[in-house]
PDB file of C-alpha atoms in Angstrom:
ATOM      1  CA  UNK A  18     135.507 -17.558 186.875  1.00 74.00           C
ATOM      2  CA  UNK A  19     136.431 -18.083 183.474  1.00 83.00           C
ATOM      3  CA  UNK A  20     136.481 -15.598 180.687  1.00 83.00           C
ATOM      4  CA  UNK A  21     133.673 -16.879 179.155  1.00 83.00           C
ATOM      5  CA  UNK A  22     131.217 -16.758 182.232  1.00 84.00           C
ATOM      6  CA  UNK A  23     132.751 -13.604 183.026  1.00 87.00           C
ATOM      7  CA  UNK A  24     131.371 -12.648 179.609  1.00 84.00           C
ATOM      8  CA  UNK A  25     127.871 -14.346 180.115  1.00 84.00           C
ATOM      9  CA  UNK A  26     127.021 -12.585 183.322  1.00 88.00           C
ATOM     10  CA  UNK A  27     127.961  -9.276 181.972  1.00 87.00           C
ATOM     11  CA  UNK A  28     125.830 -10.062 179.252  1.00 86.00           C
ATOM     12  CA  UNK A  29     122.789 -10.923 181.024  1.00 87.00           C
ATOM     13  CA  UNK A  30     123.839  -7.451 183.357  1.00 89.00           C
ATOM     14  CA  UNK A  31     123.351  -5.690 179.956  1.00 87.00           C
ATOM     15  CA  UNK A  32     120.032  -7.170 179.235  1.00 88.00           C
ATOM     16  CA  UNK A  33     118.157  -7.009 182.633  1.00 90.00           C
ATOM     17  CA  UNK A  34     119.221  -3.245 182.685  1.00 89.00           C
ATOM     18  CA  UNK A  35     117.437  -2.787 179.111  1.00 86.00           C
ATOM     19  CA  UNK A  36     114.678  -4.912 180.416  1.00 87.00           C
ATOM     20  CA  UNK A  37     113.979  -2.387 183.025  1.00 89.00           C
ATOM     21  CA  UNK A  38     114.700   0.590 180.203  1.00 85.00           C
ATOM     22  CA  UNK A  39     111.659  -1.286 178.623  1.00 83.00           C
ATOM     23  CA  UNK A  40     109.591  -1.301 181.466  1.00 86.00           C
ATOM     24  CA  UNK A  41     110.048   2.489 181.814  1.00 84.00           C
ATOM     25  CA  UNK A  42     108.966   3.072 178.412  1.00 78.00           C
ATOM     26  CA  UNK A  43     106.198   0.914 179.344  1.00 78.00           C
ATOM     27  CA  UNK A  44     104.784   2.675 182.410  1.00 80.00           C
ATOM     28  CA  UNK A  45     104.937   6.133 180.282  1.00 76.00           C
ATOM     29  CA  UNK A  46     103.179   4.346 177.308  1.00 73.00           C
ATOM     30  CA  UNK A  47     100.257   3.819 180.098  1.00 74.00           C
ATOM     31  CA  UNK A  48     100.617   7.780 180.772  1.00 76.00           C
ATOM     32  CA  UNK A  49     100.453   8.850 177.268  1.00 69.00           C
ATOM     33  CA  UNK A  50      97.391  10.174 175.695  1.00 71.00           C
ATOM     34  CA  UNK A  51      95.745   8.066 173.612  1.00 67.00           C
ATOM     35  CA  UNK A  52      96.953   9.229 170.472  1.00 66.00           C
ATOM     36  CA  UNK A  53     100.536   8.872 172.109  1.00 73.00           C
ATOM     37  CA  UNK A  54      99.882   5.521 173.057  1.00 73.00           C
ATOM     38  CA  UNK A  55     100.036   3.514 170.209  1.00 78.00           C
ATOM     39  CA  UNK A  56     103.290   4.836 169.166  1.00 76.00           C
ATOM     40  CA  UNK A  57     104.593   3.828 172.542  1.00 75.00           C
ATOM     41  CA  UNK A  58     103.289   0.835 172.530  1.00 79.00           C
ATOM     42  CA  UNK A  59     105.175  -0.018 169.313  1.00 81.00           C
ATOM     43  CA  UNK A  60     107.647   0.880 170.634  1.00 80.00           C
ATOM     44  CA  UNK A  61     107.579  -1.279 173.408  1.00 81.00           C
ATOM     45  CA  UNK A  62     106.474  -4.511 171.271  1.00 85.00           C
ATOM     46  CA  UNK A  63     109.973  -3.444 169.298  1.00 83.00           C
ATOM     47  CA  UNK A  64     112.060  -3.324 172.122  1.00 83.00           C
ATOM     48  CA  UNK A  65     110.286  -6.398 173.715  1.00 85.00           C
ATOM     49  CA  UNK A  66     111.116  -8.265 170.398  1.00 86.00           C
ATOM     50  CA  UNK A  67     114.654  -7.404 170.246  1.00 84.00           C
ATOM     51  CA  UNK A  68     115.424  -7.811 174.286  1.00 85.00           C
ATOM     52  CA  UNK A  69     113.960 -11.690 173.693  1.00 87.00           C
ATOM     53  CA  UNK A  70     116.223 -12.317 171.106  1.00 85.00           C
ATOM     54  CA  UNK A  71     119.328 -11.053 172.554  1.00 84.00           C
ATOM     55  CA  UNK A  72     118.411 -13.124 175.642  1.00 85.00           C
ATOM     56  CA  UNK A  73     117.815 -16.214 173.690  1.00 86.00           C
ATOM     57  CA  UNK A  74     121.667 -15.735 172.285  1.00 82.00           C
ATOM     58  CA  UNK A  75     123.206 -15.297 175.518  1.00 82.00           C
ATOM     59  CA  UNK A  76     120.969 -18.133 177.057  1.00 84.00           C
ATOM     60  CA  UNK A  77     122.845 -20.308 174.365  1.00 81.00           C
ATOM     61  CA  UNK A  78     125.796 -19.317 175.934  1.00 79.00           C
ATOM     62  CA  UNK A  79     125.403 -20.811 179.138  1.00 79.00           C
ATOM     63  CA  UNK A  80     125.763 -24.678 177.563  1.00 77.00           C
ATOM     64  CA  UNK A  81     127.941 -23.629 174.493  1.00 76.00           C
ATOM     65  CA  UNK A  82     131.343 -25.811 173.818  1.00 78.00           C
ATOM     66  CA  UNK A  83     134.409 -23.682 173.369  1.00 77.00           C
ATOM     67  CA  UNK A  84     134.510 -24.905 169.551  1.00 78.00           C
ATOM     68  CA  UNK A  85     130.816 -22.430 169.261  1.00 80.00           C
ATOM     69  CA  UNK A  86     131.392 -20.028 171.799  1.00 80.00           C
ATOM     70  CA  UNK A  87     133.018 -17.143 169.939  1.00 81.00           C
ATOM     71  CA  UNK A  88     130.626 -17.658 167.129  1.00 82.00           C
ATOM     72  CA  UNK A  89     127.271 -17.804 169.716  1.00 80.00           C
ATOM     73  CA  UNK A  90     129.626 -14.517 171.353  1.00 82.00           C
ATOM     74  CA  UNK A  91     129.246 -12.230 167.802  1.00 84.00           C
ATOM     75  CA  UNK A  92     125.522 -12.951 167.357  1.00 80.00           C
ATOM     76  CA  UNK A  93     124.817 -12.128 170.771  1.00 81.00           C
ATOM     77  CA  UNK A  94     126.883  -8.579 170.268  1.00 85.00           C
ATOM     78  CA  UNK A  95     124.877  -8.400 167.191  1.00 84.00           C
ATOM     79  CA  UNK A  96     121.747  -8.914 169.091  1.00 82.00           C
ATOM     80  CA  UNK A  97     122.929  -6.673 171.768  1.00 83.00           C
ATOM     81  CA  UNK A  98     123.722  -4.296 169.586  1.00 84.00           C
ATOM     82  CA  UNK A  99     120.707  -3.754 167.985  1.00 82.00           C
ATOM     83  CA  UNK A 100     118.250  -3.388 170.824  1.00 80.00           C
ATOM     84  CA  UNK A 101     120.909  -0.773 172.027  1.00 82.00           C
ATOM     85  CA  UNK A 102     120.507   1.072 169.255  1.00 83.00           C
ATOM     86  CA  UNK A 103     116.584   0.909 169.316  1.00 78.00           C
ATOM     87  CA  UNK A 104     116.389   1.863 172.761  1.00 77.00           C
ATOM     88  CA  UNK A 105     119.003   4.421 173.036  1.00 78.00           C
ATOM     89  CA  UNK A 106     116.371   5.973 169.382  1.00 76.00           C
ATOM     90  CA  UNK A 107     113.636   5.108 171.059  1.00 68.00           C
ATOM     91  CA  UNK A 108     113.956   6.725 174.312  1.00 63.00           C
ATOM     92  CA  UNK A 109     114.831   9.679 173.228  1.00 62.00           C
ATOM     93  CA  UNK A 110     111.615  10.076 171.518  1.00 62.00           C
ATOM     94  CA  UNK A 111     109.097  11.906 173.944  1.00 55.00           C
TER      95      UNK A 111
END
């Protein structure tokens, strides 16, 4: 396996595990009261947003020609990064 699909795969690791942090946040959005609700649901559409994006990067991984790679690499750690960041805020909200 080479470095690069070594880095891929842990990528893509990374993402489904946010996926499912989404899907959490999800299932207690359908809990909330209603005034709670719509704040979760932003949430969600947020997180949703951000998890597509990074996904998109590290999809253009896959086919990318060493010459691209490390750039395609930063954005998705960029990517990444940020819909860490939003879900490690976001969670913590009640």
């Amino acid at each position: 396996m080479s470095k690069q699909e070594a880095y891929r795969e842990k990528a893509e690791a990374q993402l489904r595990e946010w996926k499912a942090d989404i899907e959490k946040l999800m299932a207690k959005a359908d809990q909330a009261k209603a005034e709670g609700k719509i704040e979760f649901y932003k949430r969600a559409e947020s997180f949703n947003a951000k998890y597509e994006a990074a996904r998109k990067k590290s999809e253009e991984l896959k086919g990318a020609a060493d010459d691209r790679w490390a750039d395609l690499k930063a954005l998705v750690e960029v990517s990444t990064a940020e819909l860490k960041e939003a879900l490690n805020n976001g969670m913590s909200k009640p």
